[in-house]
Amino acid sequence: MIRLSIPASTGMIFNTLYNLTDIWFAGYLSDNALAGLSIASSVFFLLLSIGIGIQTGASAMIAPGAGRGETHEVKGWLDNVSGLAIAFSALSCVIGFFAARPLVVLLGAEPNIEPLAMDYLWVTLAGSLGFTLSFGAAGALMALGDTKSNRNALMVGFVANFGLNPLFTFVLDLGVSGIALATVVIKFATAFYLFRVLMKRLNISVKPTFDKARWRDLLRQILPASFNMLTIILGGFITVALIGQFGSEHVAGYTVGLRLEQVLLLPALGLNSAVMAIAGQNMGLNYFDRVSETYRKGLLIGLFMAFVSIPVMYFLSPLAMSLFTDDTTIQSTGITYLRIDTLAFYAYVILFQSVAVLQAMQKPMFPMYLGIARQLVVPAAINYTLIIVLEYPMVSMFYTIVGVVILSAVIAFFYTTREISRLSSA
């Protein structure tokens, strides 16, 4: 688990540092550009959410065949994963054409922020195929027990972003569009590299394919995972919209704080990838007791990660926020969010591991239902009441997030434990 999780975590760290680099360069342009990119990125990943689940679906369907060494079976899934990636990106573009601008306005973008957000969005939507293909390839490699190739791609992408961002943004004077263009170029290069690794490793060629039966099976895994991701993004979207009631600078502060939190959660997310890959391969071999062992050890390793990360998250948050902006309002919002959310850090770890095991067991529905409640229904109802109806201060939303996450983690733990017990006794 550690051998697989370290490369995955390293890759995710560089991916998040990549996003922070974009934020850093946007801050160099102006505080308005920083706010516009913060809003646009929320809208983009909301529109792309249906394609994000392809990584989970690809891993869940490929892992059993990979565990049995059935290369032909793996190729069949890869062909259909690439076909679905193309379909998902086309769908994202169509929806974005009609919905992008209203969503940007809904998030509270003022007239001086809206054009900057839309400049970023049009470019990223046009290049959404690079995102979906790279997601699918990364999921396939994860199912094969390869977390290093995606790590390498993300590391190189981070370095390339440091070169392309100033080139496109300042030298070619493309502004926020330049930041988006750099991301699109790097994502297409990442997808090309990952598929090349897959084809070389398996000695196959990958051809986008539509196989009704395989698409149906893939969609049974992808759509719940995508919908779960959609609820996460939509819940964040609603949170940003409510924070936007207090001003765009608070949106920027929350967004930067959220990205910094993700950096500290990345080792846990890397562990999540390892847990899913190992549990999925053991499912293919009918080693059900090892699925239980994987879950227990994942939670233990995650507890150690929490002991290390929580003090860093609390005490170094002022220094971290100061690296991105001199605006005291933006800094204060980010610091407040980070310090309050330390209370839920290990609860996130439990949620990640529980969802990973259930998806490896090809039981994606409970994570979807829990995601709807945790990310969407419960916090949206509570926060709307607190902020709009009762006119509570913005900080009350952060405490709502913590409480809902902790309760969800408890529910997820007991449900996952029960499902593993049923599997082992069957």
PDB file of N, CA, C and O in Angstrom, residues 56-113:
ATOM      1  N   THR A  56     -12.414   6.615 -11.938  1.00  0.00           N
ATOM      2  CA  THR A  56     -12.871   5.598 -10.999  1.00  0.00           C
ATOM      3  C   THR A  56     -13.488   4.414 -11.732  1.00  0.00           C
ATOM      4  O   THR A  56     -13.220   3.251 -11.403  1.00  0.00           O
ATOM      5  N   GLY A  57     -14.320   4.698 -12.743  1.00  0.00           N
ATOM      6  CA  GLY A  57     -14.961   3.619 -13.492  1.00  0.00           C
ATOM      7  C   GLY A  57     -13.964   2.754 -14.224  1.00  0.00           C
ATOM      8  O   GLY A  57     -14.072   1.522 -14.234  1.00  0.00           O
ATOM      9  N   ALA A  58     -12.967   3.388 -14.851  1.00  0.00           N
ATOM     10  CA  ALA A  58     -11.947   2.628 -15.570  1.00  0.00           C
ATOM     11  C   ALA A  58     -11.177   1.723 -14.620  1.00  0.00           C
ATOM     12  O   ALA A  58     -10.931   0.547 -14.910  1.00  0.00           O
ATOM     13  N   SER A  59     -10.810   2.253 -13.460  1.00  0.00           N
ATOM     14  CA  SER A  59     -10.047   1.457 -12.490  1.00  0.00           C
ATOM     15  C   SER A  59     -10.876   0.288 -11.967  1.00  0.00           C
ATOM     16  O   SER A  59     -10.380  -0.842 -11.862  1.00  0.00           O
ATOM     17  N   ALA A  60     -12.150   0.541 -11.653  1.00  0.00           N
ATOM     18  CA  ALA A  60     -12.997  -0.505 -11.097  1.00  0.00           C
ATOM     19  C   ALA A  60     -13.215  -1.652 -12.073  1.00  0.00           C
ATOM     20  O   ALA A  60     -13.227  -2.831 -11.678  1.00  0.00           O
ATOM     21  N   MET A  61     -13.378  -1.341 -13.370  1.00  0.00           N
ATOM     22  CA  MET A  61     -13.662  -2.391 -14.344  1.00  0.00           C
ATOM     23  C   MET A  61     -12.407  -3.105 -14.831  1.00  0.00           C
ATOM     24  O   MET A  61     -12.447  -4.279 -15.183  1.00  0.00           O
ATOM     25  N   ILE A  62     -11.280  -2.406 -14.859  1.00  0.00           N
ATOM     26  CA  ILE A  62     -10.041  -3.000 -15.381  1.00  0.00           C
ATOM     27  C   ILE A  62      -9.315  -3.819 -14.320  1.00  0.00           C
ATOM     28  O   ILE A  62      -8.665  -4.821 -14.634  1.00  0.00           O
ATOM     29  N   ALA A  63      -9.411  -3.428 -13.047  1.00  0.00           N
ATOM     30  CA  ALA A  63      -8.637  -4.076 -11.983  1.00  0.00           C
ATOM     31  C   ALA A  63      -8.857  -5.587 -11.889  1.00  0.00           C
ATOM     32  O   ALA A  63      -7.889  -6.348 -11.760  1.00  0.00           O
ATOM     33  N   PRO A  64     -10.104  -6.104 -11.923  1.00  0.00           N
ATOM     34  CA  PRO A  64     -10.272  -7.561 -11.834  1.00  0.00           C
ATOM     35  C   PRO A  64      -9.569  -8.309 -12.975  1.00  0.00           C
ATOM     36  O   PRO A  64      -8.891  -9.314 -12.740  1.00  0.00           O
ATOM     37  N   GLY A  65      -9.707  -7.818 -14.210  1.00  0.00           N
ATOM     38  CA  GLY A  65      -9.028  -8.456 -15.330  1.00  0.00           C
ATOM     39  C   GLY A  65      -7.518  -8.348 -15.219  1.00  0.00           C
ATOM     40  O   GLY A  65      -6.785  -9.280 -15.559  1.00  0.00           O
ATOM     41  N   ALA A  66      -7.042  -7.206 -14.702  1.00  0.00           N
ATOM     42  CA  ALA A  66      -5.602  -7.043 -14.500  1.00  0.00           C
ATOM     43  C   ALA A  66      -5.089  -8.021 -13.449  1.00  0.00           C
ATOM     44  O   ALA A  66      -4.000  -8.589 -13.595  1.00  0.00           O
ATOM     45  N   GLY A  67      -5.877  -8.228 -12.392  1.00  0.00           N
ATOM     46  CA  GLY A  67      -5.477  -9.176 -11.358  1.00  0.00           C
ATOM     47  C   GLY A  67      -5.368 -10.595 -11.882  1.00  0.00           C
ATOM     48  O   GLY A  67      -4.537 -11.381 -11.407  1.00  0.00           O
ATOM     49  N   ARG A  68      -6.190 -10.931 -12.894  1.00  0.00           N
ATOM     50  CA  ARG A  68      -6.149 -12.280 -13.497  1.00  0.00           C
ATOM     51  C   ARG A  68      -5.176 -12.351 -14.667  1.00  0.00           C
ATOM     52  O   ARG A  68      -5.014 -13.416 -15.265  1.00  0.00           O
ATOM     53  N   GLY A  69      -4.565 -11.236 -15.050  1.00  0.00           N
ATOM     54  CA  GLY A  69      -3.600 -11.232 -16.149  1.00  0.00           C
ATOM     55  C   GLY A  69      -4.221 -11.362 -17.522  1.00  0.00           C
ATOM     56  O   GLY A  69      -3.573 -11.839 -18.458  1.00  0.00           O
ATOM     57  N   GLU A  70      -5.470 -10.907 -17.701  1.00  0.00           N
ATOM     58  CA  GLU A  70      -6.190 -11.047 -18.970  1.00  0.00           C
ATOM     59  C   GLU A  70      -6.012  -9.777 -19.809  1.00  0.00           C
ATOM     60  O   GLU A  70      -6.818  -8.851 -19.754  1.00  0.00           O
ATOM     61  N   THR A  71      -4.948  -9.733 -20.605  1.00  0.00           N
ATOM     62  CA  THR A  71      -4.615  -8.549 -21.398  1.00  0.00           C
ATOM     63  C   THR A  71      -5.711  -8.201 -22.400  1.00  0.00           C
ATOM     64  O   THR A  71      -6.031  -7.023 -22.610  1.00  0.00           O
ATOM     65  N   HIS A  72      -6.292  -9.197 -23.034  1.00  0.00           N
ATOM     66  CA  HIS A  72      -7.347  -8.945 -24.026  1.00  0.00           C
ATOM     67  C   HIS A  72      -8.546  -8.259 -23.368  1.00  0.00           C
ATOM     68  O   HIS A  72      -9.150  -7.346 -23.948  1.00  0.00           O
ATOM     69  N   GLU A  73      -8.888  -8.698 -22.163  1.00  0.00           N
ATOM     70  CA  GLU A  73     -10.004  -8.090 -21.434  1.00  0.00           C
ATOM     71  C   GLU A  73      -9.683  -6.637 -21.096  1.00  0.00           C
ATOM     72  O   GLU A  73     -10.531  -5.747 -21.238  1.00  0.00           O
ATOM     73  N   VAL A  74      -8.461  -6.389 -20.655  1.00  0.00           N
ATOM     74  CA  VAL A  74      -8.046  -5.024 -20.324  1.00  0.00           C
ATOM     75  C   VAL A  74      -8.115  -4.128 -21.557  1.00  0.00           C
ATOM     76  O   VAL A  74      -8.582  -2.993 -21.493  1.00  0.00           O
ATOM     77  N   LYS A  75      -7.665  -4.627 -22.711  1.00  0.00           N
ATOM     78  CA  LYS A  75      -7.714  -3.848 -23.953  1.00  0.00           C
ATOM     79  C   LYS A  75      -9.144  -3.489 -24.315  1.00  0.00           C
ATOM     80  O   LYS A  75      -9.435  -2.356 -24.734  1.00  0.00           O
ATOM     81  N   GLY A  76     -10.063  -4.443 -24.162  1.00  0.00           N
ATOM     82  CA  GLY A  76     -11.460  -4.157 -24.476  1.00  0.00           C
ATOM     83  C   GLY A  76     -12.011  -3.012 -23.653  1.00  0.00           C
ATOM     84  O   GLY A  76     -12.721  -2.132 -24.164  1.00  0.00           O
ATOM     85  N   TRP A  77     -11.666  -3.006 -22.369  1.00  0.00           N
ATOM     86  CA  TRP A  77     -12.124  -1.911 -21.519  1.00  0.00           C
ATOM     87  C   TRP A  77     -11.459  -0.593 -21.896  1.00  0.00           C
ATOM     88  O   TRP A  77     -12.108   0.458 -21.915  1.00  0.00           O
ATOM     89  N   LEU A  78     -10.152  -0.633 -22.211  1.00  0.00           N
ATOM     90  CA  LEU A  78      -9.439   0.587 -22.580  1.00  0.00           C
ATOM     91  C   LEU A  78     -10.017   1.236 -23.833  1.00  0.00           C
ATOM     92  O   LEU A  78     -10.168   2.461 -23.900  1.00  0.00           O
ATOM     93  N   ASP A  79     -10.341   0.425 -24.828  1.00  0.00           N
ATOM     94  CA  ASP A  79     -10.938   0.948 -26.059  1.00  0.00           C
ATOM     95  C   ASP A  79     -12.229   1.698 -25.760  1.00  0.00           C
ATOM     96  O   ASP A  79     -12.494   2.779 -26.308  1.00  0.00           O
ATOM     97  N   ASN A  80     -13.023   1.129 -24.893  1.00  0.00           N
ATOM     98  CA  ASN A  80     -14.310   1.740 -24.585  1.00  0.00           C
ATOM     99  C   ASN A  80     -14.182   2.926 -23.636  1.00  0.00           C
ATOM    100  O   ASN A  80     -14.979   3.869 -23.700  1.00  0.00           O
ATOM    101  N   VAL A  81     -13.185   2.891 -22.770  1.00  0.00           N
ATOM    102  CA  VAL A  81     -12.918   4.044 -21.910  1.00  0.00           C
ATOM    103  C   VAL A  81     -12.540   5.257 -22.752  1.00  0.00           C
ATOM    104  O   VAL A  81     -13.023   6.373 -22.513  1.00  0.00           O
ATOM    105  N   SER A  82     -11.690   5.059 -23.760  1.00  0.00           N
ATOM    106  CA  SER A  82     -11.303   6.182 -24.614  1.00  0.00           C
ATOM    107  C   SER A  82     -12.498   6.705 -25.413  1.00  0.00           C
ATOM    108  O   SER A  82     -12.639   7.914 -25.626  1.00  0.00           O
ATOM    109  N   GLY A  83     -13.366   5.803 -25.864  1.00  0.00           N
ATOM    110  CA  GLY A  83     -14.571   6.246 -26.562  1.00  0.00           C
ATOM    111  C   GLY A  83     -15.482   7.064 -25.672  1.00  0.00           C
ATOM    112  O   GLY A  83     -16.023   8.104 -26.089  1.00  0.00           O
ATOM    113  N   LEU A  84     -15.651   6.614 -24.429  1.00  0.00           N
ATOM    114  CA  LEU A  84     -16.489   7.356 -23.486  1.00  0.00           C
ATOM    115  C   LEU A  84     -15.883   8.714 -23.150  1.00  0.00           C
ATOM    116  O   LEU A  84     -16.608   9.694 -22.972  1.00  0.00           O
ATOM    117  N   ALA A  85     -14.557   8.780 -23.062  1.00  0.00           N
ATOM    118  CA  ALA A  85     -13.903  10.053 -22.750  1.00  0.00           C
ATOM    119  C   ALA A  85     -14.232  11.106 -23.802  1.00  0.00           C
ATOM    120  O   ALA A  85     -14.494  12.272 -23.477  1.00  0.00           O
ATOM    121  N   ILE A  86     -14.218  10.694 -25.067  1.00  0.00           N
ATOM    122  CA  ILE A  86     -14.557  11.619 -26.146  1.00  0.00           C
ATOM    123  C   ILE A  86     -16.008  12.083 -26.028  1.00  0.00           C
ATOM    124  O   ILE A  86     -16.325  13.275 -26.172  1.00  0.00           O
ATOM    125  N   ALA A  87     -16.891  11.150 -25.728  1.00  0.00           N
ATOM    126  CA  ALA A  87     -18.310  11.501 -25.588  1.00  0.00           C
ATOM    127  C   ALA A  87     -18.537  12.458 -24.424  1.00  0.00           C
ATOM    128  O   ALA A  87     -19.303  13.427 -24.529  1.00  0.00           O
ATOM    129  N   PHE A  88     -17.871  12.201 -23.302  1.00  0.00           N
ATOM    130  CA  PHE A  88     -18.044  13.052 -22.130  1.00  0.00           C
ATOM    131  C   PHE A  88     -17.538  14.473 -22.383  1.00  0.00           C
ATOM    132  O   PHE A  88     -18.169  15.448 -21.959  1.00  0.00           O
ATOM    133  N   SER A  89     -16.399  14.598 -23.068  1.00  0.00           N
ATOM    134  CA  SER A  89     -15.859  15.931 -23.318  1.00  0.00           C
ATOM    135  C   SER A  89     -16.768  16.717 -24.258  1.00  0.00           C
ATOM    136  O   SER A  89     -16.973  17.927 -24.076  1.00  0.00           O
ATOM    137  N   ALA A  90     -17.338  16.041 -25.256  1.00  0.00           N
ATOM    138  CA  ALA A  90     -18.271  16.715 -26.164  1.00  0.00           C
ATOM    139  C   ALA A  90     -19.507  17.199 -25.413  1.00  0.00           C
ATOM    140  O   ALA A  90     -19.989  18.319 -25.626  1.00  0.00           O
ATOM    141  N   LEU A  91     -19.999  16.358 -24.504  1.00  0.00           N
ATOM    142  CA  LEU A  91     -21.164  16.735 -23.712  1.00  0.00           C
ATOM    143  C   LEU A  91     -20.860  17.941 -22.825  1.00  0.00           C
ATOM    144  O   LEU A  91     -21.683  18.857 -22.695  1.00  0.00           O
ATOM    145  N   SER A  92     -19.664  17.964 -22.223  1.00  0.00           N
ATOM    146  CA  SER A  92     -19.264  19.091 -21.374  1.00  0.00           C
ATOM    147  C   SER A  92     -19.233  20.390 -22.168  1.00  0.00           C
ATOM    148  O   SER A  92     -19.669  21.442 -21.682  1.00  0.00           O
ATOM    149  N   CYS A  93     -18.722  20.336 -23.391  1.00  0.00           N
ATOM    150  CA  CYS A  93     -18.653  21.534 -24.238  1.00  0.00           C
ATOM    151  C   CYS A  93     -20.039  22.059 -24.585  1.00  0.00           C
ATOM    152  O   CYS A  93     -20.288  23.270 -24.546  1.00  0.00           O
ATOM    153  N   VAL A  94     -20.936  21.156 -24.924  1.00  0.00           N
ATOM    154  CA  VAL A  94     -22.294  21.564 -25.300  1.00  0.00           C
ATOM    155  C   VAL A  94     -23.007  22.215 -24.114  1.00  0.00           C
ATOM    156  O   VAL A  94     -23.618  23.290 -24.233  1.00  0.00           O
ATOM    157  N   ILE A  95     -22.928  21.567 -22.947  1.00  0.00           N
ATOM    158  CA  ILE A  95     -23.579  22.128 -21.757  1.00  0.00           C
ATOM    159  C   ILE A  95     -22.947  23.467 -21.399  1.00  0.00           C
ATOM    160  O   ILE A  95     -23.639  24.434 -21.066  1.00  0.00           O
ATOM    161  N   GLY A  96     -21.603  23.525 -21.492  1.00  0.00           N
ATOM    162  CA  GLY A  96     -20.908  24.750 -21.139  1.00  0.00           C
ATOM    163  C   GLY A  96     -21.258  25.925 -22.028  1.00  0.00           C
ATOM    164  O   GLY A  96     -21.309  27.066 -21.571  1.00  0.00           O
ATOM    165  N   PHE A  97     -21.516  25.662 -23.308  1.00  0.00           N
ATOM    166  CA  PHE A  97     -21.864  26.729 -24.242  1.00  0.00           C
ATOM    167  C   PHE A  97     -23.100  27.489 -23.771  1.00  0.00           C
ATOM    168  O   PHE A  97     -23.197  28.717 -23.902  1.00  0.00           O
ATOM    169  N   PHE A  98     -24.049  26.766 -23.203  1.00  0.00           N
ATOM    170  CA  PHE A  98     -25.298  27.388 -22.775  1.00  0.00           C
ATOM    171  C   PHE A  98     -25.281  27.823 -21.309  1.00  0.00           C
ATOM    172  O   PHE A  98     -25.944  28.799 -20.944  1.00  0.00           O
ATOM    173  N   ALA A  99     -24.536  27.103 -20.467  1.00  0.00           N
ATOM    174  CA  ALA A  99     -24.667  27.305 -19.020  1.00  0.00           C
ATOM    175  C   ALA A  99     -23.515  28.063 -18.372  1.00  0.00           C
ATOM    176  O   ALA A  99     -23.655  28.522 -17.233  1.00  0.00           O
ATOM    177  N   ALA A 100     -22.370  28.199 -19.051  1.00  0.00           N
ATOM    178  CA  ALA A 100     -21.175  28.740 -18.392  1.00  0.00           C
ATOM    179  C   ALA A 100     -21.393  30.156 -17.853  1.00  0.00           C
ATOM    180  O   ALA A 100     -21.140  30.431 -16.677  1.00  0.00           O
ATOM    181  N   ARG A 101     -21.863  31.057 -18.701  1.00  0.00           N
ATOM    182  CA  ARG A 101     -22.003  32.452 -18.271  1.00  0.00           C
ATOM    183  C   ARG A 101     -23.028  32.611 -17.135  1.00  0.00           C
ATOM    184  O   ARG A 101     -22.739  33.305 -16.138  1.00  0.00           O
ATOM    185  N   PRO A 102     -24.223  31.996 -17.224  1.00  0.00           N
ATOM    186  CA  PRO A 102     -25.156  32.115 -16.094  1.00  0.00           C
ATOM    187  C   PRO A 102     -24.580  31.576 -14.784  1.00  0.00           C
ATOM    188  O   PRO A 102     -24.843  32.128 -13.714  1.00  0.00           O
ATOM    189  N   LEU A 103     -23.766  30.503 -14.868  1.00  0.00           N
ATOM    190  CA  LEU A 103     -23.173  29.945 -13.656  1.00  0.00           C
ATOM    191  C   LEU A 103     -22.140  30.894 -13.059  1.00  0.00           C
ATOM    192  O   LEU A 103     -22.045  31.030 -11.830  1.00  0.00           O
ATOM    193  N   VAL A 104     -21.363  31.539 -13.906  1.00  0.00           N
ATOM    194  CA  VAL A 104     -20.379  32.511 -13.429  1.00  0.00           C
ATOM    195  C   VAL A 104     -21.071  33.656 -12.699  1.00  0.00           C
ATOM    196  O   VAL A 104     -20.641  34.092 -11.621  1.00  0.00           O
ATOM    197  N   VAL A 105     -22.156  34.141 -13.265  1.00  0.00           N
ATOM    198  CA  VAL A 105     -22.913  35.228 -12.634  1.00  0.00           C
ATOM    199  C   VAL A 105     -23.527  34.753 -11.321  1.00  0.00           C
ATOM    200  O   VAL A 105     -23.526  35.478 -10.314  1.00  0.00           O
ATOM    201  N   LEU A 106     -24.028  33.507 -11.310  1.00  0.00           N
ATOM    202  CA  LEU A 106     -24.638  32.956 -10.104  1.00  0.00           C
ATOM    203  C   LEU A 106     -23.639  32.895  -8.945  1.00  0.00           C
ATOM    204  O   LEU A 106     -24.012  33.056  -7.781  1.00  0.00           O
ATOM    205  N   LEU A 107     -22.368  32.671  -9.261  1.00  0.00           N
ATOM    206  CA  LEU A 107     -21.345  32.595  -8.224  1.00  0.00           C
ATOM    207  C   LEU A 107     -20.933  33.969  -7.693  1.00  0.00           C
ATOM    208  O   LEU A 107     -20.036  34.060  -6.861  1.00  0.00           O
ATOM    209  N   GLY A 108     -21.577  34.997  -8.165  1.00  0.00           N
ATOM    210  CA  GLY A 108     -21.342  36.317  -7.599  1.00  0.00           C
ATOM    211  C   GLY A 108     -20.299  37.145  -8.312  1.00  0.00           C
ATOM    212  O   GLY A 108     -19.791  38.113  -7.736  1.00  0.00           O
ATOM    213  N   ALA A 109     -19.960  36.782  -9.556  1.00  0.00           N
ATOM    214  CA  ALA A 109     -18.964  37.553 -10.301  1.00  0.00           C
ATOM    215  C   ALA A 109     -19.515  38.935 -10.650  1.00  0.00           C
ATOM    216  O   ALA A 109     -20.541  39.051 -11.310  1.00  0.00           O
ATOM    217  N   GLU A 110     -18.809  39.976 -10.202  1.00  0.00           N
ATOM    218  CA  GLU A 110     -19.209  41.338 -10.529  1.00  0.00           C
ATOM    219  C   GLU A 110     -18.899  41.620 -12.003  1.00  0.00           C
ATOM    220  O   GLU A 110     -18.180  40.861 -12.652  1.00  0.00           O
ATOM    221  N   PRO A 111     -19.449  42.712 -12.563  1.00  0.00           N
ATOM    222  CA  PRO A 111     -19.217  43.019 -13.990  1.00  0.00           C
ATOM    223  C   PRO A 111     -17.744  43.097 -14.378  1.00  0.00           C
ATOM    224  O   PRO A 111     -17.394  42.789 -15.528  1.00  0.00           O
ATOM    225  N   ASN A 112     -16.877  43.495 -13.449  1.00  0.00           N
ATOM    226  CA  ASN A 112     -15.452  43.574 -13.783  1.00  0.00           C
ATOM    227  C   ASN A 112     -14.753  42.211 -13.661  1.00  0.00           C
ATOM    228  O   ASN A 112     -13.631  42.037 -14.151  1.00  0.00           O
ATOM    229  N   ILE A 113     -15.402  41.233 -13.035  1.00  0.00           N
ATOM    230  CA  ILE A 113     -14.837  39.889 -12.844  1.00  0.00           C
ATOM    231  C   ILE A 113     -15.317  38.928 -13.933  1.00  0.00           C
ATOM    232  O   ILE A 113     -14.569  38.067 -14.401  1.00  0.00           O
TER     233      ILE A 113
END
